[in-house]
XYZ file of C-alpha atoms in Angstrom:
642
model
C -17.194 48.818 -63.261
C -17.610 48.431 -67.200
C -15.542 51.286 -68.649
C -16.715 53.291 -71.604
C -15.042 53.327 -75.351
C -13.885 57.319 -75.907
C -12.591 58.700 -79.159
C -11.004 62.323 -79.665
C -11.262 64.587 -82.156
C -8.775 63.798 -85.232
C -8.516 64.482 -88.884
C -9.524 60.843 -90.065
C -12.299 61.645 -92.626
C -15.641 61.165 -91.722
C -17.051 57.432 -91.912
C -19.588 56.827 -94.804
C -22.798 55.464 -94.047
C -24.357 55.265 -97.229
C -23.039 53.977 -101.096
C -19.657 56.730 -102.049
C -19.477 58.035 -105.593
C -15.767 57.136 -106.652
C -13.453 59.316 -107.869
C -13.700 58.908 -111.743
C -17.496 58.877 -111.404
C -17.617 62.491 -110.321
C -14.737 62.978 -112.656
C -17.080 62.359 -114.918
C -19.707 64.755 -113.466
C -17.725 67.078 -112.944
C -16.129 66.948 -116.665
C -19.394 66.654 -118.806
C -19.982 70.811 -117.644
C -16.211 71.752 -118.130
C -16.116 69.622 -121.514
C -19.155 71.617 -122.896
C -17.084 74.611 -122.955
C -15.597 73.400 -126.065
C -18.072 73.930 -128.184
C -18.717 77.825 -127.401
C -15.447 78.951 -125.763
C -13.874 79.494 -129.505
C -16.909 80.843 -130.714
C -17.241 83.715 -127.917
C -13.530 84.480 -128.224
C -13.597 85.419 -132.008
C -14.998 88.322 -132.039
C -13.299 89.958 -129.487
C -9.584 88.269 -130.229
C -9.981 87.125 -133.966
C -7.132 84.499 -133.842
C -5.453 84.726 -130.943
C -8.791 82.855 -129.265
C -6.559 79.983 -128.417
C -3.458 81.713 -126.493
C -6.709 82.849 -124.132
C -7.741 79.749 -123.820
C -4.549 78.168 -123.110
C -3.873 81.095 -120.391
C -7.213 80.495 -118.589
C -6.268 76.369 -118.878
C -2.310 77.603 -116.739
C -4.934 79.263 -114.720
C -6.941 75.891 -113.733
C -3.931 74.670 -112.086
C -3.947 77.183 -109.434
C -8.060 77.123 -109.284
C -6.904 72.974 -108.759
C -4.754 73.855 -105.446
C -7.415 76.167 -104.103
C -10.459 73.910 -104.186
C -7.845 70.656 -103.124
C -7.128 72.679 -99.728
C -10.691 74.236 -99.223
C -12.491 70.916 -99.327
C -9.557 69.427 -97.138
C -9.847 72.064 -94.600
C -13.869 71.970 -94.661
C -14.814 68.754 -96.119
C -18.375 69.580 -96.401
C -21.019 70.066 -99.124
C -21.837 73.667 -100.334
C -18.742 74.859 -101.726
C -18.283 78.509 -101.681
C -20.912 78.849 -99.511
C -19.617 76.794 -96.893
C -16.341 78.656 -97.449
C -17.698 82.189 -96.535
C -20.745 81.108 -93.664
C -17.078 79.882 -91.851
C -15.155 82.480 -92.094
C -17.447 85.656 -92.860
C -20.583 84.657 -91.502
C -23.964 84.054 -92.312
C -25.008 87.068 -93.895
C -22.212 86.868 -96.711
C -22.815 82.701 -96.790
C -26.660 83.148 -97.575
C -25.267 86.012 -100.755
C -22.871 83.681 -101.602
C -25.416 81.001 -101.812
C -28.257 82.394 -103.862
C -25.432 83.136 -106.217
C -24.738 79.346 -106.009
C -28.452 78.296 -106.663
C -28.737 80.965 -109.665
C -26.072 79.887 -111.097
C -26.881 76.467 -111.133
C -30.358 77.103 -112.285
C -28.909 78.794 -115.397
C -26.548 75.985 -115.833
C -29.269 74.182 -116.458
C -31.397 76.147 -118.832
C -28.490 76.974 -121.000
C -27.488 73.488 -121.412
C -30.461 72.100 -121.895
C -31.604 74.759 -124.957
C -27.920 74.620 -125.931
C -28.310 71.331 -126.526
C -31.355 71.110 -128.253
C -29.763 74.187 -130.662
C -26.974 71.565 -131.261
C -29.664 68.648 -132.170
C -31.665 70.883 -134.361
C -28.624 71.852 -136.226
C -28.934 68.611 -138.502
C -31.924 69.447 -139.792
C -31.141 73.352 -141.198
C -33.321 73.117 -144.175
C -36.145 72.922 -141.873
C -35.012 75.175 -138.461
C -37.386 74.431 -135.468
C -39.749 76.711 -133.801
C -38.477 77.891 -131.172
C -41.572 76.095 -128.955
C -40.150 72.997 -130.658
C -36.436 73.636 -128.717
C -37.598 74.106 -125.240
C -39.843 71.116 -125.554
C -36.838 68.925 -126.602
C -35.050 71.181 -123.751
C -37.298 69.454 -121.316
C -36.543 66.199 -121.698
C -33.290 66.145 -119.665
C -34.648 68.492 -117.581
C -37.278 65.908 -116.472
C -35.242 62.766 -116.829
C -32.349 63.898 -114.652
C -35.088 64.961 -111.760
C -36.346 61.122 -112.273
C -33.033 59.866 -112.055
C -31.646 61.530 -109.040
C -34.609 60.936 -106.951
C -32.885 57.094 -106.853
C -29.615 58.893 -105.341
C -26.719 61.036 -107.427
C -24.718 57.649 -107.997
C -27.110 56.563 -110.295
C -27.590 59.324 -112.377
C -23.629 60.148 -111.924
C -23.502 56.646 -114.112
C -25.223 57.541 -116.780
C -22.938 60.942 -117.210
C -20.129 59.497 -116.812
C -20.000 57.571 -119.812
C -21.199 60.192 -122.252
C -18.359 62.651 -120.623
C -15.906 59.377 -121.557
C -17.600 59.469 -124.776
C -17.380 62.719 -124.857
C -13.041 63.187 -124.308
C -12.053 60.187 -126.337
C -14.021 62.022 -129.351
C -12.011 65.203 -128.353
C -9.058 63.267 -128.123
C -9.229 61.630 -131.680
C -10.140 65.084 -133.390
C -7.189 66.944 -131.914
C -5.281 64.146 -132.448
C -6.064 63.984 -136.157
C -6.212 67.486 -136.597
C -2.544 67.904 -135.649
C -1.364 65.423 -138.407
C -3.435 66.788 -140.708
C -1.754 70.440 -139.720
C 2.000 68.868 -139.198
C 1.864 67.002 -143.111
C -0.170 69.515 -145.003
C 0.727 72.755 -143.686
C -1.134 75.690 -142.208
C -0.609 79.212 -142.073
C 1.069 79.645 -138.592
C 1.017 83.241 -138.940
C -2.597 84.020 -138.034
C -2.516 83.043 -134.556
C 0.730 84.852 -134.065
C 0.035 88.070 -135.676
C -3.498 87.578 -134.501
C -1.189 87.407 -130.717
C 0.915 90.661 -131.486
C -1.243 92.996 -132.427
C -3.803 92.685 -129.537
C -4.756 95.684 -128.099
C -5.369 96.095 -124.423
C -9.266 96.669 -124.438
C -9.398 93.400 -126.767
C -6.804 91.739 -124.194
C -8.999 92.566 -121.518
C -12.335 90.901 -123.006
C -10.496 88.340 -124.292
C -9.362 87.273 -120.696
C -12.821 88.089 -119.203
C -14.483 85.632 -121.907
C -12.064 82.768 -121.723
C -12.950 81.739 -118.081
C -16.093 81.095 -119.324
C -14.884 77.835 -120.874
C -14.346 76.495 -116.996
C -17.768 76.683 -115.793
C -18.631 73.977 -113.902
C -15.018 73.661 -112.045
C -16.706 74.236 -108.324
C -19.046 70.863 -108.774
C -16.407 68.275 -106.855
C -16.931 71.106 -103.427
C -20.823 70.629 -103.705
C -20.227 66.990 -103.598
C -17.324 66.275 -100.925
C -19.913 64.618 -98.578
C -20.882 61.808 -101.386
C -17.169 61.055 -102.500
C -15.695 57.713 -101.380
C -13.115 57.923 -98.353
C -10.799 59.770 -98.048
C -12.676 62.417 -100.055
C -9.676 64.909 -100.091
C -7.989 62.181 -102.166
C -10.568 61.748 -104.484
C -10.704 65.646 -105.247
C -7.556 65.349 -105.964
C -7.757 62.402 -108.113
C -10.928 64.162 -109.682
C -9.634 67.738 -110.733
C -6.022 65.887 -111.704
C -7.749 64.482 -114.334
C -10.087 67.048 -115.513
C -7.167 69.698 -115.669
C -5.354 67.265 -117.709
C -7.635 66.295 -119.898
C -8.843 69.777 -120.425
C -4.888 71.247 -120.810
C -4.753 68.939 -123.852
C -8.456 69.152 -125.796
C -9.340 72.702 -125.000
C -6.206 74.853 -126.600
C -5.710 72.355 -129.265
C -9.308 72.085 -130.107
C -9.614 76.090 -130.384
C -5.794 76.330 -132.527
C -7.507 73.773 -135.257
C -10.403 75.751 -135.714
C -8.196 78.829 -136.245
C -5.710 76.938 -138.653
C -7.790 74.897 -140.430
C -10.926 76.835 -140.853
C -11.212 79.392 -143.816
C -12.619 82.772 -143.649
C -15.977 81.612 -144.836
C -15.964 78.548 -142.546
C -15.097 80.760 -139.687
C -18.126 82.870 -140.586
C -20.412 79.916 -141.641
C -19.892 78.468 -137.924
C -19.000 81.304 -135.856
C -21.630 79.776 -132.984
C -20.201 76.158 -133.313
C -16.469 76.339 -134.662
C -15.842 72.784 -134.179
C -18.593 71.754 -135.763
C -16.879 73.306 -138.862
C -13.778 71.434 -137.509
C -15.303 68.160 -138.169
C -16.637 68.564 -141.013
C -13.622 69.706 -142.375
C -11.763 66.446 -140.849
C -14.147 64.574 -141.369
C -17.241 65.366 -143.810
C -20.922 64.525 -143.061
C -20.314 61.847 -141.076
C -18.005 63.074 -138.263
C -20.091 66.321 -138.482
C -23.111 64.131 -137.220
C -21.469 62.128 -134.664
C -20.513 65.514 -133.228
C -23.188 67.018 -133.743
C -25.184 63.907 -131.365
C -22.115 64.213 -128.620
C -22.518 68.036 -128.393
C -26.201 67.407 -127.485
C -25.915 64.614 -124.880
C -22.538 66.310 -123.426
C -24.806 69.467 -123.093
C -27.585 67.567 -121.798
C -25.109 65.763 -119.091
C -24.557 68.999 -117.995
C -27.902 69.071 -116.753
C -27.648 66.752 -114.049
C -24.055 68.317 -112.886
C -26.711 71.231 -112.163
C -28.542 69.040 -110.241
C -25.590 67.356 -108.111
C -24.289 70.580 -107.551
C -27.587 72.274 -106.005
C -28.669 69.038 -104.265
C -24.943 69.195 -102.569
C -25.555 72.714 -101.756
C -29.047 72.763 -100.546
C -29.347 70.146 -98.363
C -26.305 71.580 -96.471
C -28.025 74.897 -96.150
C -31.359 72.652 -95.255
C -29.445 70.887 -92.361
C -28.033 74.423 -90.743
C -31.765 76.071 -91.078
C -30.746 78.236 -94.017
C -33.531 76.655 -95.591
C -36.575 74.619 -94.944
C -35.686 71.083 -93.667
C -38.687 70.142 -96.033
C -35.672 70.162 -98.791
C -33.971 66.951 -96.894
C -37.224 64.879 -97.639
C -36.669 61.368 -98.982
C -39.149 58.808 -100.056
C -36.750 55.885 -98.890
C -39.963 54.617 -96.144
C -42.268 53.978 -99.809
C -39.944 53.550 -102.620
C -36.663 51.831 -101.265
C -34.897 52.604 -104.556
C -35.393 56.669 -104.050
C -32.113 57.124 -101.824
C -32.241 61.172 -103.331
C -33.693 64.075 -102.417
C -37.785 64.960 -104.324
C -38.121 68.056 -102.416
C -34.807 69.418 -103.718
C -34.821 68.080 -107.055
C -38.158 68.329 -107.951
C -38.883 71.840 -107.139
C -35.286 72.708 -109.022
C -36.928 70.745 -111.973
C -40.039 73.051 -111.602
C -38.260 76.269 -111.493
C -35.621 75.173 -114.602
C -39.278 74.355 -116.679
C -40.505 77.668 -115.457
C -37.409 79.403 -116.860
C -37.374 77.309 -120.161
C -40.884 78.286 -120.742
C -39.995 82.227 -119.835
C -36.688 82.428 -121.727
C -36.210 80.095 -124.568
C -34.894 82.527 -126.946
C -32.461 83.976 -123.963
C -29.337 81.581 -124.253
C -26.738 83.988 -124.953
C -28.049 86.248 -121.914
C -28.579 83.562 -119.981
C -25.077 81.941 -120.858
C -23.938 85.412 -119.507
C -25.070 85.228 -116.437
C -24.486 82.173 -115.796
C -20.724 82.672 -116.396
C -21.275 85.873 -114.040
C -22.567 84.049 -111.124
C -20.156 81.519 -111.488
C -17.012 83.216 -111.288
C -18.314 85.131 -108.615
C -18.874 81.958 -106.660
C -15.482 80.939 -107.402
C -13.977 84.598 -106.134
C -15.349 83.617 -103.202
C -14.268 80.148 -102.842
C -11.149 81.682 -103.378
C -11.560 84.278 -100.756
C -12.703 81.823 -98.166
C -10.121 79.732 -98.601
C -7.397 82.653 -97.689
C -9.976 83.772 -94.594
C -9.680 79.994 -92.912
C -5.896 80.333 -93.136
C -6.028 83.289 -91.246
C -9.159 83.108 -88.737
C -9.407 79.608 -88.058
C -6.072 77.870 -87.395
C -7.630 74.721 -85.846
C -8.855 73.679 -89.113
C -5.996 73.802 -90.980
C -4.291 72.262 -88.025
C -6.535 69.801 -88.612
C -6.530 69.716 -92.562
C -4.708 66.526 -94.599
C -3.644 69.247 -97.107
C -2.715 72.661 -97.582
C -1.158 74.191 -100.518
C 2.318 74.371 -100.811
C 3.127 77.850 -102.466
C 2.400 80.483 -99.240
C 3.516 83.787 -99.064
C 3.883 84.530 -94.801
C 1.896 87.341 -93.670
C 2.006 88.596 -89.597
C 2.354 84.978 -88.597
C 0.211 83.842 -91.468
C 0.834 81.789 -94.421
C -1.651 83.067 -97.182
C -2.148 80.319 -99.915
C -0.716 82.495 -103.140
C -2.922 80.156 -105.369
C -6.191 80.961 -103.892
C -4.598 84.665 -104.019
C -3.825 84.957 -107.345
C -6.623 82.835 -109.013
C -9.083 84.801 -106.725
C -7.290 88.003 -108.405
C -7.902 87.343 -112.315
C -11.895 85.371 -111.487
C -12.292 88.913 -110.146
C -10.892 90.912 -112.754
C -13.052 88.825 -115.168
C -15.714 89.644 -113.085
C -15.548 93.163 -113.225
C -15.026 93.459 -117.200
C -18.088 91.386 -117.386
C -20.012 93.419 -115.268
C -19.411 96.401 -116.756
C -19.861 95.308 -120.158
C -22.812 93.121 -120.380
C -25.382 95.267 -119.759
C -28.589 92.934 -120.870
C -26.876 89.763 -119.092
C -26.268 92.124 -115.988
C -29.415 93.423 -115.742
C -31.015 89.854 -115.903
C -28.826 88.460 -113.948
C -29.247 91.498 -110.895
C -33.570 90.133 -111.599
C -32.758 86.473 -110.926
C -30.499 86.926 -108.227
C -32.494 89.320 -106.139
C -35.100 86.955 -106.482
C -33.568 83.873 -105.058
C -31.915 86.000 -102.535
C -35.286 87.633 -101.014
C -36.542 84.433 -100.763
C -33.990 82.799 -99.069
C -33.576 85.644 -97.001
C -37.487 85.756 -95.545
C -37.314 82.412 -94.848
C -33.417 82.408 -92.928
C -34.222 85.780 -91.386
C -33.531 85.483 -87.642
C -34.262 81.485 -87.693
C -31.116 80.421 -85.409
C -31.037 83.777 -82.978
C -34.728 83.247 -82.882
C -34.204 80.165 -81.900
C -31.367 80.708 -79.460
C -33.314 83.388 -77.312
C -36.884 81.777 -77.624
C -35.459 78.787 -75.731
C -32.982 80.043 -72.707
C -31.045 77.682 -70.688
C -32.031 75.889 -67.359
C -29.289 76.650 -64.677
C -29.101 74.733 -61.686
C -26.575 74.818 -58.875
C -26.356 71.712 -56.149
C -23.731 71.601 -53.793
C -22.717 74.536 -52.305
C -24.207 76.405 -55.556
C -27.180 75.480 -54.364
C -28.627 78.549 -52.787
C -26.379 81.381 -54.945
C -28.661 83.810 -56.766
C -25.758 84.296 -59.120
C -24.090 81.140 -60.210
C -20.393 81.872 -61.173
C -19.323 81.928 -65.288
C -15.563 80.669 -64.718
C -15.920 76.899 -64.196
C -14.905 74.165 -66.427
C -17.819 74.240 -69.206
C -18.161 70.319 -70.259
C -20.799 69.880 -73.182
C -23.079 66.629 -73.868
C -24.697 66.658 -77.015
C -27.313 63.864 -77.202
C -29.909 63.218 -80.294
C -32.278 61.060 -78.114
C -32.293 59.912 -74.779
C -34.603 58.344 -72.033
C -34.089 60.037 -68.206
C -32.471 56.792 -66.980
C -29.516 56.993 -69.989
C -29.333 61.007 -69.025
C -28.707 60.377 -65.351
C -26.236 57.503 -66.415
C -24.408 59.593 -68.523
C -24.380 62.844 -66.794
C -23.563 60.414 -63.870
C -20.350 59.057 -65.884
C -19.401 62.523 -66.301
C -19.710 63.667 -62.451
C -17.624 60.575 -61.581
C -14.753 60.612 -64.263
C -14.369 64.565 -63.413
C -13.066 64.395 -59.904
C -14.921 66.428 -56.784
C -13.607 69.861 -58.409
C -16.103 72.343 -59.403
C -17.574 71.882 -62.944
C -20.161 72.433 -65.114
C -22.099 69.868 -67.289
C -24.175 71.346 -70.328
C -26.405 69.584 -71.269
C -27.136 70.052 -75.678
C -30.152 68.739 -77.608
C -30.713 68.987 -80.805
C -34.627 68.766 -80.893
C -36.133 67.177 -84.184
C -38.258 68.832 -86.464
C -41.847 69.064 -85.824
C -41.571 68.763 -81.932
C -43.501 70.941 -79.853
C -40.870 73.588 -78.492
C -39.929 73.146 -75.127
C -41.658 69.821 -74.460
C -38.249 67.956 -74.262
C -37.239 70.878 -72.337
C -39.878 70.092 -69.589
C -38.662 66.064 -69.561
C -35.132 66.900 -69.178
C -35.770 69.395 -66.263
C -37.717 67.154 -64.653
C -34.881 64.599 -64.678
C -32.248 66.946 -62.969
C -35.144 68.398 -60.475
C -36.114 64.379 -59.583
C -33.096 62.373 -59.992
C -29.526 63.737 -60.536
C -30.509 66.398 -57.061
C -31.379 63.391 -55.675
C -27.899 61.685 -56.364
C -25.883 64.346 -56.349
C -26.872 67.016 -53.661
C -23.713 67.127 -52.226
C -21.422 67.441 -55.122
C -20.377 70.879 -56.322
C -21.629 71.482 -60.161
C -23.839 73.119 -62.090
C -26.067 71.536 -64.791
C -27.340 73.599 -67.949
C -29.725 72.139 -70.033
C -30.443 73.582 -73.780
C -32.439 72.346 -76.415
C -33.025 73.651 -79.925
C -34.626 72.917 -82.893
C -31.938 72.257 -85.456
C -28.593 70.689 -86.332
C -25.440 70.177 -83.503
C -23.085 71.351 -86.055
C -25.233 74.621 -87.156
C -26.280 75.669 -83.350
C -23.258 74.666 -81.126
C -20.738 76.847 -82.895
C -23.019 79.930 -82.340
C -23.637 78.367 -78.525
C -19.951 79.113 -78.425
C -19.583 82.120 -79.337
C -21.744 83.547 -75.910
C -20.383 80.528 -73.421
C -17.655 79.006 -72.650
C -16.450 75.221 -73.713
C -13.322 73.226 -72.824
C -14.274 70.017 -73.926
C -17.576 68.531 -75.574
C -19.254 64.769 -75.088
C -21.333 63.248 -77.827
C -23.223 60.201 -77.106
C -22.949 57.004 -79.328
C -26.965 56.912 -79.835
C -28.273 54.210 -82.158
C -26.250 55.005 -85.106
C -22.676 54.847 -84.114
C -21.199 55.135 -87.560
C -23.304 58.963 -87.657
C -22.595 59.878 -83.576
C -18.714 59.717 -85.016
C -19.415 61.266 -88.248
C -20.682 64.289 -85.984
C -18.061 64.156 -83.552
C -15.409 64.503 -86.243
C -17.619 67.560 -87.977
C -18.162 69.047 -83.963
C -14.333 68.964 -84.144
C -13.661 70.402 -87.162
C -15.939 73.245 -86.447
C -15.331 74.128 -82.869
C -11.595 73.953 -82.863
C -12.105 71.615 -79.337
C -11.832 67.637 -78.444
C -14.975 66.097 -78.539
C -15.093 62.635 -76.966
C -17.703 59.677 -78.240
C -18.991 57.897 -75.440
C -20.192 54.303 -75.970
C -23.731 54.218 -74.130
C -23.450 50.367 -73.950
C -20.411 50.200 -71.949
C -21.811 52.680 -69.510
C -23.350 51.148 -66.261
C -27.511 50.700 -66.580
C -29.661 52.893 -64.607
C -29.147 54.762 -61.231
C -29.261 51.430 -58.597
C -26.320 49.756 -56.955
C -23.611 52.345 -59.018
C -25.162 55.236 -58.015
C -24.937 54.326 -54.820
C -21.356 52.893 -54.757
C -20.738 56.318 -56.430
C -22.222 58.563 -53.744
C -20.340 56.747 -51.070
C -17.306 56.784 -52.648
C -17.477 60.406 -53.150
C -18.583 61.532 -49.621
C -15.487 58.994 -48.118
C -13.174 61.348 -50.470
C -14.645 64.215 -49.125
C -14.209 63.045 -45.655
């Protein structure tokens, strides 16, 4: 008898089945948000820190570093799309996921926007004799607004090209300015004494907005968790790899950047450009020309930013699509008509829709807009933070399981709490609050657009899994000497088969297999299917009882088991872990199906989720129909009973 090829559950990371972005590519998504910072960071800072702006900055870059080990263990631990919201559906629950993930979606959505305007604010700063209409700026505004929806309907690798070298552009311009700002400061001379006395006599309210403002100027940090899925193997490496290089990079440019405006700036410069310091900074390096060069890399590093909007909701939505959080309609791809269009239209076009929408509302809203936007994000990163602590201390089989953890763990009951996802959690929250409290008009828009996105989200997830989990109740049947028990007992060996697809004939062989390789002891076989989209409910229901009524009794009256059979619309990964919360499982089965490469990409997710072994079973190797190995198996089985 053929024998069948079995693999258990691991931490190998999940096989790739379609073209990886590498490392440096999302570097460079990930950088072209965090490297806009640099043009506004200094700017917002002034007036509540005058010229101790850069010792903020340089605090919040320290900070990074610990923000760095955080987001390296959460996406090792979970190494799936969505980010914080992944984070807290794991560990919280749903309920504080979906919050967590409207948050996600606003804040993207205002990444966007402000960019965009941003952007075209920087553009129409070259022509100040004649200042545009503001109809004028969220027309320009548009344009990458539309062209990075166009772009990522071909896939985000394509789109991730194009940012990638305007954020190279971008840092090597950084690079030079700093660098020729410091000789120019080392051989002519500066008065030092403004940043320091600007330091010293700080007082605490200032010190307190001061802190709150500077993590502004890391917006964009969370992108790399939206992406995981997309990152070339092993993607816990390329994080690594990824926010290595932006926290370097950004250590050097950002501090250094902010210290030459405040050394080399004069009073009436400082005033002159208080919205765009370093464009006073290179015009005082450089003149006209250096000015304008800037000026252009502002504007297409702001409009780059756009599409890290775009990666970072596609990431998140299609996750939430996938567990029924939102409409699968958002998974759509046009792949059967256009070949080239490996992306998502009915994520990224509707995204492009709503950013339009806002353009056209708020146009003259940046600052309020950049507000909440740097609300919603830290908020998203508080709970990144917090979600990384709750899997250390609720779900030990994942970080069993997890390639890295962070070093630096203070031991709690048993527990070792990560002290970096602690204590970067800590000041994001503090931030938080003094924003909050403060920003009254961004608050109060930002409450608006949230409540928004969440009501929707909510009507649409409200009761869509439990729904689905009572509306379709399992099919018990005993056979052996279960056969005529009015109450079938709850304490045997649960054994789950998950199967995408199958025929009655591969059923019976495979619940067959399972019979046979179990011994005669008692057991159960469960039998799990996910049921596509669109199918009438319970039709595949109906098929697969009438293969255990017609068949497998027929085989198997004589052998002691019970056979469950559920089916449910949705994805394995979203609907077994709730199955498992009301039944019992000691090991799960997952069928090879036509796609092997995607039956072991779910049986390393089932794993990481359900804390169990879940074994691949190779349908080929497994005998064909029920025939002469049925039979060979029935009589083999009654001699061992006899």
């Amino acid at each position: 008898m053929a024998t069948t090829q079995q693999t258990r559950g691991g931490t190998a990371p999940l096989p790739k089945t379609h073209a990886q972005i590498t490392w440096w590519l999302a570097a460079g998504l990930v950088g072209a948000d965090i490297g806009t910072s640099v043009f506004y960071s200094t700017g917002i800072l002034f007036p509540h820190v005058g010229f101790a702006a850069p010792f903020f900055i340089l605090l919040v870059v320290g900070a990074m570093w610990l923000f760095k080990a955080t987001y390296q263990e959460g996406t090792a631990v979970a190494p799936i799309n969505g980010g914080a919201y992944t984070m807290l559906l794991q560990t919280v629950g749903r309920r504080s996921g979906l919050v967590v993930g409207s948050l996600t979606i606003l804040s993207y959505l205002a990444t966007a926007v402000v960019s965009a305007l941003s952007g075209a604010y920087y553009l129409s700063s070259l022509w100040q004799h004649a200042p545009w209409p503001t109809w004028q700026v969220a027309a320009v505004a548009a344009i990458p607004v539309l062209l990075f929806a166009f772009l990522n309907l071909f896939g985000l690798k394509e789109s991730t090209k194009l940012v990638f070298g305007i954020a190279a552009f971008h840092f090597l311009l950084l690079i030079v300015i700093d660098v020729w700002g410091l000789f120019v400061v080392f051989t002519q001379g500066v008065d030092w004494s403004r940043i320091t006395h600007g330091v010293m006599h700080l007082g605490p309210h200032e010190a307190m907005l001061g802190l709150a403002a500077a993590f502004l100027g890391i917006t964009g940090f969370e992108t790399a968790a939206q992406i995981v899925e997309e990152l070339e193997a092993p993607s816990w490496k390329a994080i690594q790899k990824i926010y290595l290089a932006i926290v370097l990079l950004v250590s050097f440019t950002a501090p250094v950047s902010s210290m030459l405006c405040m050394l080399l700036l004069d009073d009436a410069q400082l005033k002159t450009y208080s919205s765009n310091m370093l464009s006073g900074l290179a015009f005082t390096l450089g003149g006209k020309p250096l000015l304008y060069v800037l000026v252009i890399d502002a504007c297409l590093t702001l409009f780059a930013a756009v599409n890290t909007a775009y990666a970072g909701a596609t990431g998140l939505m299609t996750t939430m699509g996938k567990q029924g959080n939102l409409p699968s309609i958002v998974l759509h791809q046009w792949t059967k008509r256009f070949s080239a269009f490996q992306g998502y239209p009915y994520v990224a076009l509707p995204f492009m829709a709503i950013c339009l929408l806002m353009l056209l509302a708020l146009p003259g809203s940046v600052n309020e807009l950049g507000e909440v936007y740097g609300m919603a994000f830290l908020a998203v990163m508080v709970s990144y933070c917090l979600g990384v602590v709750l899997l250390r201390l609720y779900q030990p089989h994942k970080i069993a399981r997890s390639p890295y953890l962070s070093r630096w763990v203070a031991h709690f009951r048993a527990k070792a709490i990560p002290m970096a996802a602690v204590a970067g959690g800590g000041l994001l929250l503090f931030a938080e609050l003094v924003l909050l409290f403060t920003a009254k008009s961004a608050r109060d828009l930002g409450v608006q657009l949230f409540l928004i996105v969440l009501l929707i989200m909510v009507f649409y997830r409200l009761g869509q899994v439990e729904g689905r989990m009572v509306r379709l109740p399992d099919l018990r049947i005993g056979l052996g000497k279960f056969r005529d028990l009015e109450e079938l007992p709850e304490d045997l060996p649960v054994y789950v088969l998950c199967t995408p697809g199958a025929t009655p004939s591969r059923l019976v062989t495979t619940i067959s297999y399972l019979l046979k390789i179990h011994g005669p002891d008692p057991i159960e076989i469960v039998l799990f299917h996910a049921e596509e989209k669109g199918m009438t409910h319970g039709v595949v229901s109906e098929s697969l009882q009438r293969v255990v009524s017609q068949q497998l009794e027929d085989f198997f009256s004589e052998r002691d088991f019970i056979l469950s059979v559920k089916v449910l619309p949705g994805n394995l990964a979203e609907v077994l872990p709730e199955y498992k919360k009301v039944k019992r499982i000691d090991l799960v089965y997952i069928t090879s199906g036509r796609l092997p490469e995607r039956s072991e990409a779910m049986r390393q997710l089932l794993a990481n989720e359900l804390g169990l072994d879940v074994i691949r079973l190779d349908e080929a190797s497994l005998p064909k129909g029920p025939g002469a190995w049925f039979n060979q198996w029935v009589q083999g089985f009654r001699k061992q009973k006899d």
